[in-house]
mmCIF file of C-alpha atoms in Angstrom:
data_model
loop_
_atom_site.group_PDB
_atom_site.id
_atom_site.type_symbol
_atom_site.label_atom_id
_atom_site.label_comp_id
_atom_site.label_asym_id
_atom_site.label_seq_id
_atom_site.Cartn_x
_atom_site.Cartn_y
_atom_site.Cartn_z
ATOM 1 C CA UNK A 1 0.723 6.248 4.380
ATOM 2 C CA UNK A 2 -1.958 6.575 7.020
ATOM 3 C CA UNK A 3 -4.243 4.187 8.846
ATOM 4 C CA UNK A 4 -7.860 4.514 9.912
ATOM 5 C CA UNK A 5 -6.560 5.981 13.190
ATOM 6 C CA UNK A 6 -5.459 9.204 11.496
ATOM 7 C CA UNK A 7 -7.850 12.119 11.237
ATOM 8 C CA UNK A 8 -9.704 12.518 7.956
ATOM 9 C CA UNK A 9 -8.745 9.016 6.831
ATOM 10 C CA UNK A 10 -10.924 6.215 5.500
ATOM 11 C CA UNK A 11 -12.249 3.562 7.863
ATOM 12 C CA UNK A 12 -11.009 1.085 5.230
ATOM 13 C CA UNK A 13 -7.389 2.107 5.815
ATOM 14 C CA UNK A 14 -6.535 -1.232 7.370
ATOM 15 C CA UNK A 15 -3.908 -3.795 6.422
ATOM 16 C CA UNK A 16 -6.293 -5.986 4.438
ATOM 17 C CA UNK A 17 -7.611 -3.199 2.206
ATOM 18 C CA UNK A 18 -4.161 -1.634 1.818
ATOM 19 C CA UNK A 19 -2.829 -5.006 0.656
ATOM 20 C CA UNK A 20 -5.668 -5.358 -1.862
ATOM 21 C CA UNK A 21 -5.038 -1.900 -3.302
ATOM 22 C CA UNK A 22 -1.275 -2.392 -3.413
ATOM 23 C CA UNK A 23 -1.841 -5.434 -5.604
ATOM 24 C CA UNK A 24 -4.366 -3.595 -7.741
ATOM 25 C CA UNK A 25 -1.921 -0.724 -8.289
ATOM 26 C CA UNK A 26 1.183 -2.885 -8.765
ATOM 27 C CA UNK A 27 3.067 -1.964 -5.569
ATOM 28 C CA UNK A 28 5.265 -4.429 -3.675
ATOM 29 C CA UNK A 29 6.204 -2.422 -0.571
ATOM 30 C CA UNK A 30 4.029 -0.144 1.579
ATOM 31 C CA UNK A 31 4.627 1.845 4.721
ATOM 32 C CA UNK A 32 2.369 0.867 7.584
ATOM 33 C CA UNK A 33 1.829 4.492 8.582
ATOM 34 C CA UNK A 34 0.885 5.571 12.089
ATOM 35 C CA UNK A 35 2.915 3.051 14.118
ATOM 36 C CA UNK A 36 2.982 5.512 17.031
ATOM 37 C CA UNK A 37 -0.775 5.106 17.582
ATOM 38 C CA UNK A 38 -1.280 2.529 20.380
ATOM 39 C CA UNK A 39 -4.260 0.749 18.803
ATOM 40 C CA UNK A 40 -2.643 0.599 15.355
ATOM 41 C CA UNK A 41 0.679 -0.533 16.857
ATOM 42 C CA UNK A 42 -1.113 -3.420 18.552
ATOM 43 C CA UNK A 43 -2.872 -4.289 15.303
ATOM 44 C CA UNK A 44 0.429 -4.267 13.424
ATOM 45 C CA UNK A 45 2.013 -6.586 15.978
ATOM 46 C CA UNK A 46 -0.934 -8.967 15.831
ATOM 47 C CA UNK A 47 -1.442 -9.043 12.065
ATOM 48 C CA UNK A 48 2.083 -8.764 10.627
ATOM 49 C CA UNK A 49 4.826 -11.372 10.702
ATOM 50 C CA UNK A 50 8.501 -11.001 9.719
ATOM 51 C CA UNK A 51 9.338 -11.568 6.070
ATOM 52 C CA UNK A 52 12.571 -10.324 4.480
ATOM 53 C CA UNK A 53 15.028 -8.364 6.692
ATOM 54 C CA UNK A 54 13.212 -5.402 8.239
ATOM 55 C CA UNK A 55 9.990 -6.114 6.313
ATOM 56 C CA UNK A 56 6.683 -7.743 7.201
ATOM 57 C CA UNK A 57 3.771 -9.511 5.547
ATOM 58 C CA UNK A 58 0.190 -10.144 6.550
ATOM 59 C CA UNK A 59 -0.213 -13.118 8.876
ATOM 60 C CA UNK A 60 -3.374 -14.084 6.981
ATOM 61 C CA UNK A 61 -4.465 -13.144 3.481
ATOM 62 C CA UNK A 62 -7.413 -10.724 3.081
ATOM 63 C CA UNK A 63 -10.743 -12.508 3.249
ATOM 64 C CA UNK A 64 -12.582 -13.599 0.127
ATOM 65 C CA UNK A 65 -14.948 -10.626 0.196
ATOM 66 C CA UNK A 66 -12.062 -8.138 0.040
ATOM 67 C CA UNK A 67 -10.157 -10.127 -2.604
ATOM 68 C CA UNK A 68 -13.050 -11.048 -4.866
ATOM 69 C CA UNK A 69 -12.392 -8.627 -7.763
ATOM 70 C CA UNK A 70 -8.672 -9.255 -8.221
ATOM 71 C CA UNK A 71 -7.670 -11.654 -11.007
ATOM 72 C CA UNK A 72 -5.580 -14.597 -9.786
ATOM 73 C CA UNK A 73 -2.289 -13.290 -11.250
ATOM 74 C CA UNK A 74 -2.672 -9.968 -9.408
ATOM 75 C CA UNK A 75 -4.139 -11.455 -6.225
ATOM 76 C CA UNK A 76 -1.050 -13.648 -5.844
ATOM 77 C CA UNK A 77 1.434 -10.743 -5.957
ATOM 78 C CA UNK A 78 3.512 -10.397 -2.812
ATOM 79 C CA UNK A 79 3.039 -7.278 -0.673
ATOM 80 C CA UNK A 80 5.353 -6.265 2.127
ATOM 81 C CA UNK A 81 5.159 -3.608 4.846
ATOM 82 C CA UNK A 82 7.779 -1.341 6.400
ATOM 83 C CA UNK A 83 7.137 0.299 9.788
ATOM 84 C CA UNK A 84 6.534 3.993 9.138
ATOM 85 C CA UNK A 85 4.879 7.049 10.650
ATOM 86 C CA UNK A 86 4.458 10.715 9.763
ATOM 87 C CA UNK A 87 5.215 13.016 12.708
ATOM 88 C CA UNK A 88 4.196 16.677 12.920
ATOM 89 C CA UNK A 89 6.519 18.945 14.893
ATOM 90 C CA UNK A 90 5.297 22.390 15.994
ATOM 91 C CA UNK A 91 7.718 24.639 17.832
ATOM 92 C CA UNK A 92 9.109 28.208 17.935
ATOM 93 C CA UNK A 93 12.448 28.992 16.322
ATOM 94 C CA UNK A 94 13.931 32.217 15.052
ATOM 95 C CA UNK A 95 10.958 34.258 16.167
ATOM 96 C CA UNK A 96 8.497 32.190 14.110
ATOM 97 C CA UNK A 97 6.262 29.202 14.631
ATOM 98 C CA UNK A 98 7.659 26.209 12.723
ATOM 99 C CA UNK A 99 5.392 23.383 11.578
ATOM 100 C CA UNK A 100 7.306 20.589 9.901
ATOM 101 C CA UNK A 101 6.216 17.068 8.920
ATOM 102 C CA UNK A 102 8.675 14.176 8.927
ATOM 103 C CA UNK A 103 8.554 10.539 7.799
ATOM 104 C CA UNK A 104 10.113 8.141 10.308
ATOM 105 C CA UNK A 105 11.047 4.509 9.525
ATOM 106 C CA UNK A 106 11.975 1.668 11.868
ATOM 107 C CA UNK A 107 13.518 -1.750 11.063
ATOM 108 C CA UNK A 108 11.652 -3.727 13.744
ATOM 109 C CA UNK A 109 9.007 -3.511 16.444
ATOM 110 C CA UNK A 110 11.578 -3.132 19.221
ATOM 111 C CA UNK A 111 12.958 0.049 17.662
ATOM 112 C CA UNK A 112 9.439 1.345 16.992
ATOM 113 C CA UNK A 113 8.472 0.672 20.607
ATOM 114 C CA UNK A 114 11.527 2.580 21.837
ATOM 115 C CA UNK A 115 10.645 5.524 19.600
ATOM 116 C CA UNK A 116 7.042 5.472 20.793
ATOM 117 C CA UNK A 117 8.195 5.539 24.399
ATOM 118 C CA UNK A 118 10.225 8.687 23.755
ATOM 119 C CA UNK A 119 7.339 10.493 22.032
ATOM 120 C CA UNK A 120 4.805 9.203 24.542
ATOM 121 C CA UNK A 121 6.479 11.210 27.297
ATOM 122 C CA UNK A 122 5.634 14.504 25.582
ATOM 123 C CA UNK A 123 2.574 13.803 23.429
ATOM 124 C CA UNK A 124 -0.755 11.981 23.494
ATOM 125 C CA UNK A 125 -0.044 9.340 20.878
ATOM 126 C CA UNK A 126 -3.600 8.013 20.993
ATOM 127 C CA UNK A 127 -5.180 11.254 19.781
ATOM 128 C CA UNK A 128 -4.142 10.943 16.125
ATOM 129 C CA UNK A 129 -2.292 8.493 13.914
ATOM 130 C CA UNK A 130 -0.083 11.379 12.802
ATOM 131 C CA UNK A 131 1.146 12.605 16.196
ATOM 132 C CA UNK A 132 1.798 16.265 16.926
ATOM 133 C CA UNK A 133 4.801 16.859 19.168
ATOM 134 C CA UNK A 134 6.488 19.936 20.620
ATOM 135 C CA UNK A 135 9.996 18.704 19.786
ATOM 136 C CA UNK A 136 12.054 20.695 17.344
ATOM 137 C CA UNK A 137 13.058 18.895 14.153
ATOM 138 C CA UNK A 138 16.637 18.318 15.241
ATOM 139 C CA UNK A 139 15.545 16.621 18.466
ATOM 140 C CA UNK A 140 13.001 14.448 16.632
ATOM 141 C CA UNK A 141 15.805 13.309 14.352
ATOM 142 C CA UNK A 142 17.951 12.482 17.388
ATOM 143 C CA UNK A 143 15.083 10.503 18.930
ATOM 144 C CA UNK A 144 14.747 8.590 15.665
ATOM 145 C CA UNK A 145 18.424 7.719 15.346
ATOM 146 C CA UNK A 146 18.711 6.594 18.970
ATOM 147 C CA UNK A 147 15.790 4.171 18.687
ATOM 148 C CA UNK A 148 17.581 1.441 16.782
ATOM 149 C CA UNK A 149 20.144 0.532 14.153
ATOM 150 C CA UNK A 150 18.729 1.412 10.750
ATOM 151 C CA UNK A 151 16.115 3.905 11.962
ATOM 152 C CA UNK A 152 15.960 6.953 9.694
ATOM 153 C CA UNK A 153 14.000 10.123 8.956
ATOM 154 C CA UNK A 154 12.962 11.753 5.684
ATOM 155 C CA UNK A 155 11.521 15.299 5.595
ATOM 156 C CA UNK A 156 7.997 15.052 4.159
ATOM 157 C CA UNK A 157 6.558 17.073 1.222
ATOM 158 C CA UNK A 158 9.410 19.506 1.657
ATOM 159 C CA UNK A 159 7.918 22.444 -0.298
ATOM 160 C CA UNK A 160 4.345 22.432 1.062
ATOM 161 C CA UNK A 161 3.532 25.929 2.422
ATOM 162 C CA UNK A 162 2.199 24.936 5.820
ATOM 163 C CA UNK A 163 4.168 21.850 6.863
ATOM 164 C CA UNK A 164 7.227 21.498 4.590
ATOM 165 C CA UNK A 165 10.795 22.122 5.687
ATOM 166 C CA UNK A 166 11.099 24.721 2.890
ATOM 167 C CA UNK A 167 7.446 25.819 3.063
ATOM 168 C CA UNK A 168 6.582 29.504 2.672
ATOM 169 C CA UNK A 169 4.476 29.677 5.843
ATOM 170 C CA UNK A 170 6.556 28.002 8.507
ATOM 171 C CA UNK A 171 9.661 26.462 6.955
ATOM 172 C CA UNK A 172 13.343 27.301 6.524
ATOM 173 C CA UNK A 173 15.642 28.316 3.685
ATOM 174 C CA UNK A 174 18.144 25.523 4.389
ATOM 175 C CA UNK A 175 18.136 22.063 5.943
ATOM 176 C CA UNK A 176 20.911 23.171 8.292
ATOM 177 C CA UNK A 177 18.596 25.707 9.927
ATOM 178 C CA UNK A 178 16.093 22.929 10.595
ATOM 179 C CA UNK A 179 18.247 19.961 11.647
ATOM 180 C CA UNK A 180 21.355 21.723 12.965
ATOM 181 C CA UNK A 181 24.324 19.541 13.850
ATOM 182 C CA UNK A 182 22.472 16.391 12.726
ATOM 183 C CA UNK A 183 21.831 17.585 9.156
ATOM 184 C CA UNK A 184 24.347 15.040 7.834
ATOM 185 C CA UNK A 185 21.933 12.310 9.000
ATOM 186 C CA UNK A 186 19.412 13.464 6.386
ATOM 187 C CA UNK A 187 20.021 11.836 3.005
ATOM 188 C CA UNK A 188 16.608 11.801 1.268
ATOM 189 C CA UNK A 189 13.800 14.306 0.727
ATOM 190 C CA UNK A 190 10.169 13.623 -0.156
ATOM 191 C CA UNK A 191 9.070 15.976 -2.938
ATOM 192 C CA UNK A 192 5.301 16.033 -2.252
ATOM 193 C CA UNK A 193 2.464 16.198 -4.749
ATOM 194 C CA UNK A 194 3.047 19.814 -5.802
ATOM 195 C CA UNK A 195 6.674 19.433 -6.904
ATOM 196 C CA UNK A 196 8.636 16.924 -8.928
ATOM 197 C CA UNK A 197 12.392 16.221 -9.159
ATOM 198 C CA UNK A 198 12.906 18.676 -12.030
ATOM 199 C CA UNK A 199 11.787 21.524 -9.776
ATOM 200 C CA UNK A 200 14.111 20.367 -6.988
ATOM 201 C CA UNK A 201 17.069 20.112 -9.380
ATOM 202 C CA UNK A 202 17.032 23.903 -9.681
ATOM 203 C CA UNK A 203 18.390 24.187 -6.111
ATOM 204 C CA UNK A 204 22.056 23.163 -6.083
ATOM 205 C CA UNK A 205 22.025 22.733 -2.303
ATOM 206 C CA UNK A 206 19.803 19.658 -2.741
ATOM 207 C CA UNK A 207 22.168 17.794 -5.072
ATOM 208 C CA UNK A 208 23.435 15.513 -2.329
ATOM 209 C CA UNK A 209 19.978 14.231 -1.406
ATOM 210 C CA UNK A 210 17.987 11.404 -2.964
ATOM 211 C CA UNK A 211 14.513 12.489 -4.050
ATOM 212 C CA UNK A 212 11.585 10.199 -3.210
ATOM 213 C CA UNK A 213 7.831 10.455 -3.688
ATOM 214 C CA UNK A 214 5.054 8.748 -1.745
ATOM 215 C CA UNK A 215 1.286 8.703 -1.948
ATOM 216 C CA UNK A 216 0.406 10.217 1.462
ATOM 217 C CA UNK A 217 -2.651 7.997 1.128
ATOM 218 C CA UNK A 218 -5.559 8.878 3.404
ATOM 219 C CA UNK A 219 -7.602 6.100 1.804
ATOM 220 C CA UNK A 220 -6.565 2.846 0.106
ATOM 221 C CA UNK A 221 -7.669 3.774 -3.451
ATOM 222 C CA UNK A 222 -5.018 6.513 -3.670
ATOM 223 C CA UNK A 223 -2.128 4.237 -2.808
ATOM 224 C CA UNK A 224 0.649 4.837 -5.382
ATOM 225 C CA UNK A 225 -0.615 8.130 -6.758
ATOM 226 C CA UNK A 226 3.083 8.849 -6.248
ATOM 227 C CA UNK A 227 5.654 6.146 -5.622
ATOM 228 C CA UNK A 228 9.376 5.401 -5.613
ATOM 229 C CA UNK A 229 11.003 2.693 -7.726
ATOM 230 C CA UNK A 230 13.884 0.666 -6.300
ATOM 231 C CA UNK A 231 16.089 -1.850 -8.083
ATOM 232 C CA UNK A 232 17.323 -3.625 -4.955
ATOM 233 C CA UNK A 233 16.681 -6.789 -3.016
ATOM 234 C CA UNK A 234 13.388 -6.742 -1.154
ATOM 235 C CA UNK A 235 15.081 -5.795 2.112
ATOM 236 C CA UNK A 236 14.724 -2.791 4.477
ATOM 237 C CA UNK A 237 18.480 -2.342 4.705
ATOM 238 C CA UNK A 238 19.015 -2.607 0.943
ATOM 239 C CA UNK A 239 16.477 0.166 0.479
ATOM 240 C CA UNK A 240 18.198 2.220 3.171
ATOM 241 C CA UNK A 241 21.532 1.813 1.345
ATOM 242 C CA UNK A 242 19.897 2.913 -1.905
ATOM 243 C CA UNK A 243 18.590 6.049 -0.210
ATOM 244 C CA UNK A 244 21.982 6.797 1.310
ATOM 245 C CA UNK A 245 24.029 6.212 -1.837
ATOM 246 C CA UNK A 246 21.642 6.458 -4.796
ATOM 247 C CA UNK A 247 22.739 3.013 -5.990
ATOM 248 C CA UNK A 248 19.517 1.072 -6.582
ATOM 249 C CA UNK A 249 17.211 4.087 -6.533
ATOM 250 C CA UNK A 250 15.700 3.884 -10.016
ATOM 251 C CA UNK A 251 13.511 7.006 -9.793
ATOM 252 C CA UNK A 252 9.985 8.082 -9.009
ATOM 253 C CA UNK A 253 6.495 8.108 -10.457
ATOM 254 C CA UNK A 254 4.965 11.517 -9.907
ATOM 255 C CA UNK A 255 1.774 13.483 -10.138
ATOM 256 C CA UNK A 256 2.056 16.291 -12.589
ATOM 257 C CA UNK A 257 2.991 18.876 -9.925
ATOM 258 C CA UNK A 258 0.314 21.200 -11.289
ATOM 259 C CA UNK A 259 -2.253 18.726 -9.954
ATOM 260 C CA UNK A 260 -1.032 19.238 -6.387
ATOM 261 C CA UNK A 261 -2.972 21.456 -3.988
ATOM 262 C CA UNK A 262 -0.231 24.052 -3.540
ATOM 263 C CA UNK A 263 1.550 24.298 -6.875
ATOM 264 C CA UNK A 264 0.940 28.003 -7.586
ATOM 265 C CA UNK A 265 -0.022 30.931 -5.384
ATOM 266 C CA UNK A 266 -3.503 32.110 -4.584
ATOM 267 C CA UNK A 267 -6.424 32.656 -2.289
ATOM 268 C CA UNK A 268 -9.062 29.976 -2.631
ATOM 269 C CA UNK A 269 -11.823 31.908 -0.843
ATOM 270 C CA UNK A 270 -11.616 34.685 -3.439
ATOM 271 C CA UNK A 271 -10.924 32.376 -6.391
ATOM 272 C CA UNK A 272 -7.604 34.123 -7.008
ATOM 273 C CA UNK A 273 -4.773 32.091 -8.572
ATOM 274 C CA UNK A 274 -1.436 33.564 -9.607
ATOM 275 C CA UNK A 275 1.894 32.514 -11.015
ATOM 276 C CA UNK A 276 5.039 33.697 -9.180
ATOM 277 C CA UNK A 277 5.527 36.810 -11.314
ATOM 278 C CA UNK A 278 1.939 37.956 -10.710
ATOM 279 C CA UNK A 279 2.348 37.371 -6.996
ATOM 280 C CA UNK A 280 5.425 39.582 -6.920
ATOM 281 C CA UNK A 281 3.608 42.316 -8.824
ATOM 282 C CA UNK A 282 0.829 42.269 -6.228
ATOM 283 C CA UNK A 283 3.246 42.189 -3.314
ATOM 284 C CA UNK A 284 1.887 38.831 -2.175
ATOM 285 C CA UNK A 285 -1.534 40.363 -1.470
ATOM 286 C CA UNK A 286 -4.914 39.116 -2.722
ATOM 287 C CA UNK A 287 -6.322 41.849 -5.007
ATOM 288 C CA UNK A 288 -9.889 40.977 -3.978
ATOM 289 C CA UNK A 289 -9.761 40.995 -0.158
ATOM 290 C CA UNK A 290 -6.360 42.477 0.641
ATOM 291 C CA UNK A 291 -5.168 39.474 2.668
ATOM 292 C CA UNK A 292 -1.918 37.600 2.160
ATOM 293 C CA UNK A 293 -1.872 35.004 -0.587
ATOM 294 C CA UNK A 294 -0.802 31.451 0.133
ATOM 295 C CA UNK A 295 2.562 31.301 -1.605
ATOM 296 C CA UNK A 296 2.819 27.923 -3.294
ATOM 297 C CA UNK A 297 5.557 25.513 -4.224
ATOM 298 C CA UNK A 298 6.508 26.990 -7.599
ATOM 299 C CA UNK A 299 7.159 30.412 -6.087
ATOM 300 C CA UNK A 300 9.082 28.944 -3.180
ATOM 301 C CA UNK A 301 11.307 26.922 -5.509
ATOM 302 C CA UNK A 302 12.024 30.065 -7.534
ATOM 303 C CA UNK A 303 12.924 31.924 -4.333
ATOM 304 C CA UNK A 304 15.626 29.383 -3.485
ATOM 305 C CA UNK A 305 16.667 28.315 -7.008
ATOM 306 C CA UNK A 306 20.150 29.109 -8.304
ATOM 307 C CA UNK A 307 19.704 27.262 -11.609
ATOM 308 C CA UNK A 308 17.386 27.682 -14.590
ATOM 309 C CA UNK A 309 14.417 25.417 -15.252
ATOM 310 C CA UNK A 310 15.496 22.352 -17.210
ATOM 311 C CA UNK A 311 18.821 21.806 -15.432
ATOM 312 C CA UNK A 312 19.540 18.192 -14.447
ATOM 313 C CA UNK A 313 22.400 17.244 -12.096
ATOM 314 C CA UNK A 314 24.738 14.469 -13.193
ATOM 315 C CA UNK A 315 23.629 11.093 -11.905
ATOM 316 C CA UNK A 316 20.172 12.212 -10.772
ATOM 317 C CA UNK A 317 17.551 9.435 -10.847
ATOM 318 C CA UNK A 318 14.793 9.984 -13.389
ATOM 319 C CA UNK A 319 11.050 10.297 -12.985
ATOM 320 C CA UNK A 320 7.806 9.973 -14.910
ATOM 321 C CA UNK A 321 4.668 12.101 -14.548
ATOM 322 C CA UNK A 322 1.461 10.062 -14.672
ATOM 323 C CA UNK A 323 -2.249 10.614 -14.076
ATOM 324 C CA UNK A 324 -4.109 7.987 -12.004
ATOM 325 C CA UNK A 325 -6.064 5.538 -14.151
ATOM 326 C CA UNK A 326 -9.483 6.357 -12.589
ATOM 327 C CA UNK A 327 -8.988 10.025 -13.487
ATOM 328 C CA UNK A 328 -8.317 9.157 -17.124
ATOM 329 C CA UNK A 329 -11.300 6.814 -17.308
ATOM 330 C CA UNK A 330 -13.464 9.444 -15.627
ATOM 331 C CA UNK A 331 -12.409 12.022 -18.196
ATOM 332 C CA UNK A 332 -13.339 9.680 -21.041
ATOM 333 C CA UNK A 333 -16.722 8.926 -19.488
ATOM 334 C CA UNK A 334 -17.338 12.520 -18.453
ATOM 335 C CA UNK A 335 -17.894 11.543 -14.790
ATOM 336 C CA UNK A 336 -15.931 11.721 -11.549
ATOM 337 C CA UNK A 337 -13.073 9.293 -10.870
ATOM 338 C CA UNK A 338 -14.877 7.898 -7.803
ATOM 339 C CA UNK A 339 -18.125 7.113 -9.627
ATOM 340 C CA UNK A 340 -19.500 3.570 -9.731
ATOM 341 C CA UNK A 341 -19.135 3.490 -13.483
ATOM 342 C CA UNK A 342 -15.439 4.322 -13.306
ATOM 343 C CA UNK A 343 -14.828 1.785 -10.548
ATOM 344 C CA UNK A 344 -16.518 -0.935 -12.574
ATOM 345 C CA UNK A 345 -14.544 -0.080 -15.705
ATOM 346 C CA UNK A 346 -11.206 0.009 -13.901
ATOM 347 C CA UNK A 347 -12.103 -3.384 -12.387
ATOM 348 C CA UNK A 348 -12.610 -4.688 -15.911
ATOM 349 C CA UNK A 349 -9.390 -3.167 -17.221
ATOM 350 C CA UNK A 350 -7.186 -4.461 -14.433
ATOM 351 C CA UNK A 351 -8.764 -7.911 -14.659
ATOM 352 C CA UNK A 352 -7.917 -7.955 -18.365
ATOM 353 C CA UNK A 353 -4.518 -6.239 -18.377
ATOM 354 C CA UNK A 354 -3.001 -6.291 -14.884
ATOM 355 C CA UNK A 355 -2.137 -3.616 -12.301
ATOM 356 C CA UNK A 356 -2.903 0.059 -12.870
ATOM 357 C CA UNK A 357 0.709 1.268 -12.888
ATOM 358 C CA UNK A 358 1.629 -1.305 -15.527
ATOM 359 C CA UNK A 359 -1.245 -0.147 -17.737
ATOM 360 C CA UNK A 360 -0.186 3.485 -17.450
ATOM 361 C CA UNK A 361 3.554 3.041 -17.788
ATOM 362 C CA UNK A 362 4.600 -0.322 -19.225
ATOM 363 C CA UNK A 363 1.983 -2.105 -21.317
ATOM 364 C CA UNK A 364 2.326 -1.522 -25.077
ATOM 365 C CA UNK A 365 -0.328 0.887 -26.340
ATOM 366 C CA UNK A 366 -1.427 -1.614 -28.981
ATOM 367 C CA UNK A 367 -2.152 -4.155 -26.244
ATOM 368 C CA UNK A 368 -4.265 -1.594 -24.392
ATOM 369 C CA UNK A 369 -6.144 -0.812 -27.613
ATOM 370 C CA UNK A 370 -7.384 -4.409 -27.826
ATOM 371 C CA UNK A 371 -9.419 -3.789 -24.668
ATOM 372 C CA UNK A 372 -10.012 -0.008 -24.752
ATOM 373 C CA UNK A 373 -9.089 2.066 -27.843
ATOM 374 C CA UNK A 374 -9.827 5.468 -26.319
ATOM 375 C CA UNK A 375 -7.853 4.605 -23.228
ATOM 376 C CA UNK A 376 -4.972 3.548 -25.489
ATOM 377 C CA UNK A 377 -5.034 6.984 -27.123
ATOM 378 C CA UNK A 378 -5.141 8.671 -23.707
ATOM 379 C CA UNK A 379 -2.194 6.625 -22.404
ATOM 380 C CA UNK A 380 -0.178 7.333 -25.552
ATOM 381 C CA UNK A 381 -0.679 11.066 -25.045
ATOM 382 C CA UNK A 382 0.125 10.790 -21.360
ATOM 383 C CA UNK A 383 3.415 9.035 -22.076
ATOM 384 C CA UNK A 384 4.320 11.768 -24.580
ATOM 385 C CA UNK A 385 3.453 14.463 -22.056
ATOM 386 C CA UNK A 386 0.648 15.801 -24.239
ATOM 387 C CA UNK A 387 -1.646 17.035 -21.476
ATOM 388 C CA UNK A 388 -3.275 20.292 -20.438
ATOM 389 C CA UNK A 389 -2.723 21.560 -16.918
ATOM 390 C CA UNK A 390 -4.990 23.538 -14.623
ATOM 391 C CA UNK A 391 -2.741 24.254 -11.612
ATOM 392 C CA UNK A 392 -3.811 23.769 -8.007
ATOM 393 C CA UNK A 393 -3.497 26.526 -5.415
ATOM 394 C CA UNK A 394 -4.213 27.298 -1.743
ATOM 395 C CA UNK A 395 -5.475 23.802 -0.908
ATOM 396 C CA UNK A 396 -7.399 23.277 -4.166
ATOM 397 C CA UNK A 397 -6.275 20.347 -6.300
ATOM 398 C CA UNK A 398 -5.394 21.116 -9.892
ATOM 399 C CA UNK A 399 -6.556 19.102 -12.896
ATOM 400 C CA UNK A 400 -4.701 17.362 -15.711
ATOM 401 C CA UNK A 401 -6.521 16.530 -18.956
ATOM 402 C CA UNK A 402 -5.430 14.343 -21.849
ATOM 403 C CA UNK A 403 -8.272 15.495 -24.124
ATOM 404 C CA UNK A 404 -9.294 19.016 -25.074
ATOM 405 C CA UNK A 405 -12.690 20.138 -23.698
ATOM 406 C CA UNK A 406 -14.362 20.131 -27.129
ATOM 407 C CA UNK A 407 -12.606 17.019 -28.406
ATOM 408 C CA UNK A 408 -14.778 13.929 -28.960
ATOM 409 C CA UNK A 409 -13.687 11.204 -26.585
ATOM 410 C CA UNK A 410 -15.531 8.431 -28.423
ATOM 411 C CA UNK A 411 -15.344 7.302 -32.033
ATOM 412 C CA UNK A 412 -19.024 8.118 -32.567
ATOM 413 C CA UNK A 413 -20.225 11.133 -30.530
ATOM 414 C CA UNK A 414 -23.817 9.939 -30.892
ATOM 415 C CA UNK A 415 -23.024 6.770 -28.973
ATOM 416 C CA UNK A 416 -23.057 6.721 -25.175
ATOM 417 C CA UNK A 417 -19.590 7.101 -23.654
ATOM 418 C CA UNK A 418 -17.551 3.919 -23.757
ATOM 419 C CA UNK A 419 -13.957 2.816 -23.693
ATOM 420 C CA UNK A 420 -14.505 0.077 -26.271
#
């Protein structure tokens, strides 16, 4: 998660709007994001009050203007916050520049304040909600662990080329190279948008780690585009135990990894996109301009994999690939997912049927059909995995479609687009 104090993030990324969107999506627990930023830290202290152990709730509910479009049953859903921040480390190691992102979690404001004091000695924490520090990854982990009982760190979007611990541009081949003698203090990995657990299962060295997915939301409407499902008490320390042991970690809800910005290899400027085999044939070079391709997640997984695709370790938590509801509605209407028409229709659907994640993953298709027959057909296909995939590459998002390009999306093609 990120707040409005992070670069390239929405001015609406405040606690009130994040709470509204969590309810709309069907999410109970959010990270605060950015607790190292002085202004956001002060806001968190002012506006959050303790709830369950290690968790917080809003001191006051969002005002009527923010809450106006949520139906009463959704508006009443509880939302909790956990103190979190994404930290970017940039440092030399092994003759290369390393750029690694990490997710850091704290159980209380005292621990967060201690962590901020450590980072504040070496970095300007007020310059960005996602601070950039010159610490190496091992020392950031040590700073995390020494800040308070229950503080922990999760490597973020581990396969992303530029900032993942296994990334092709500035990462490592093993966690031990990155975290050294403290590697045993890492117990969970965040898969990122461009990979899912099935891809990670191909690397036997990752079997001992719990796999989690988070939205990396730079604006409230994309909360829960990826999320992790826990079957535990609503309690920071219960969640920490689930991440350490796997007991209570029910699985994840994922993008189709092809929709992520770095799934396959390519060079966006030249419009070149390649699968791993093509990249190897071209020696990693763009055939148009002769520059190096950005090697994506799929290639990097294949580089480190020692198992075939389709292998699943015993006891691994499951996952489901979904497409955000506004994207599906936008495809049916033939407009963008951020259009006014899509926003209005999703408002109507959630008012009638409940949170977005429940519509996509839980509600019986026949119940959806009462309100939106074409959406019911789209959701049925999505749940069966009957989608077409246009993979993302070199910073360009991919696209997932539940209908074929020439397939009528409405019962009567002469009628204007509608979900009814």
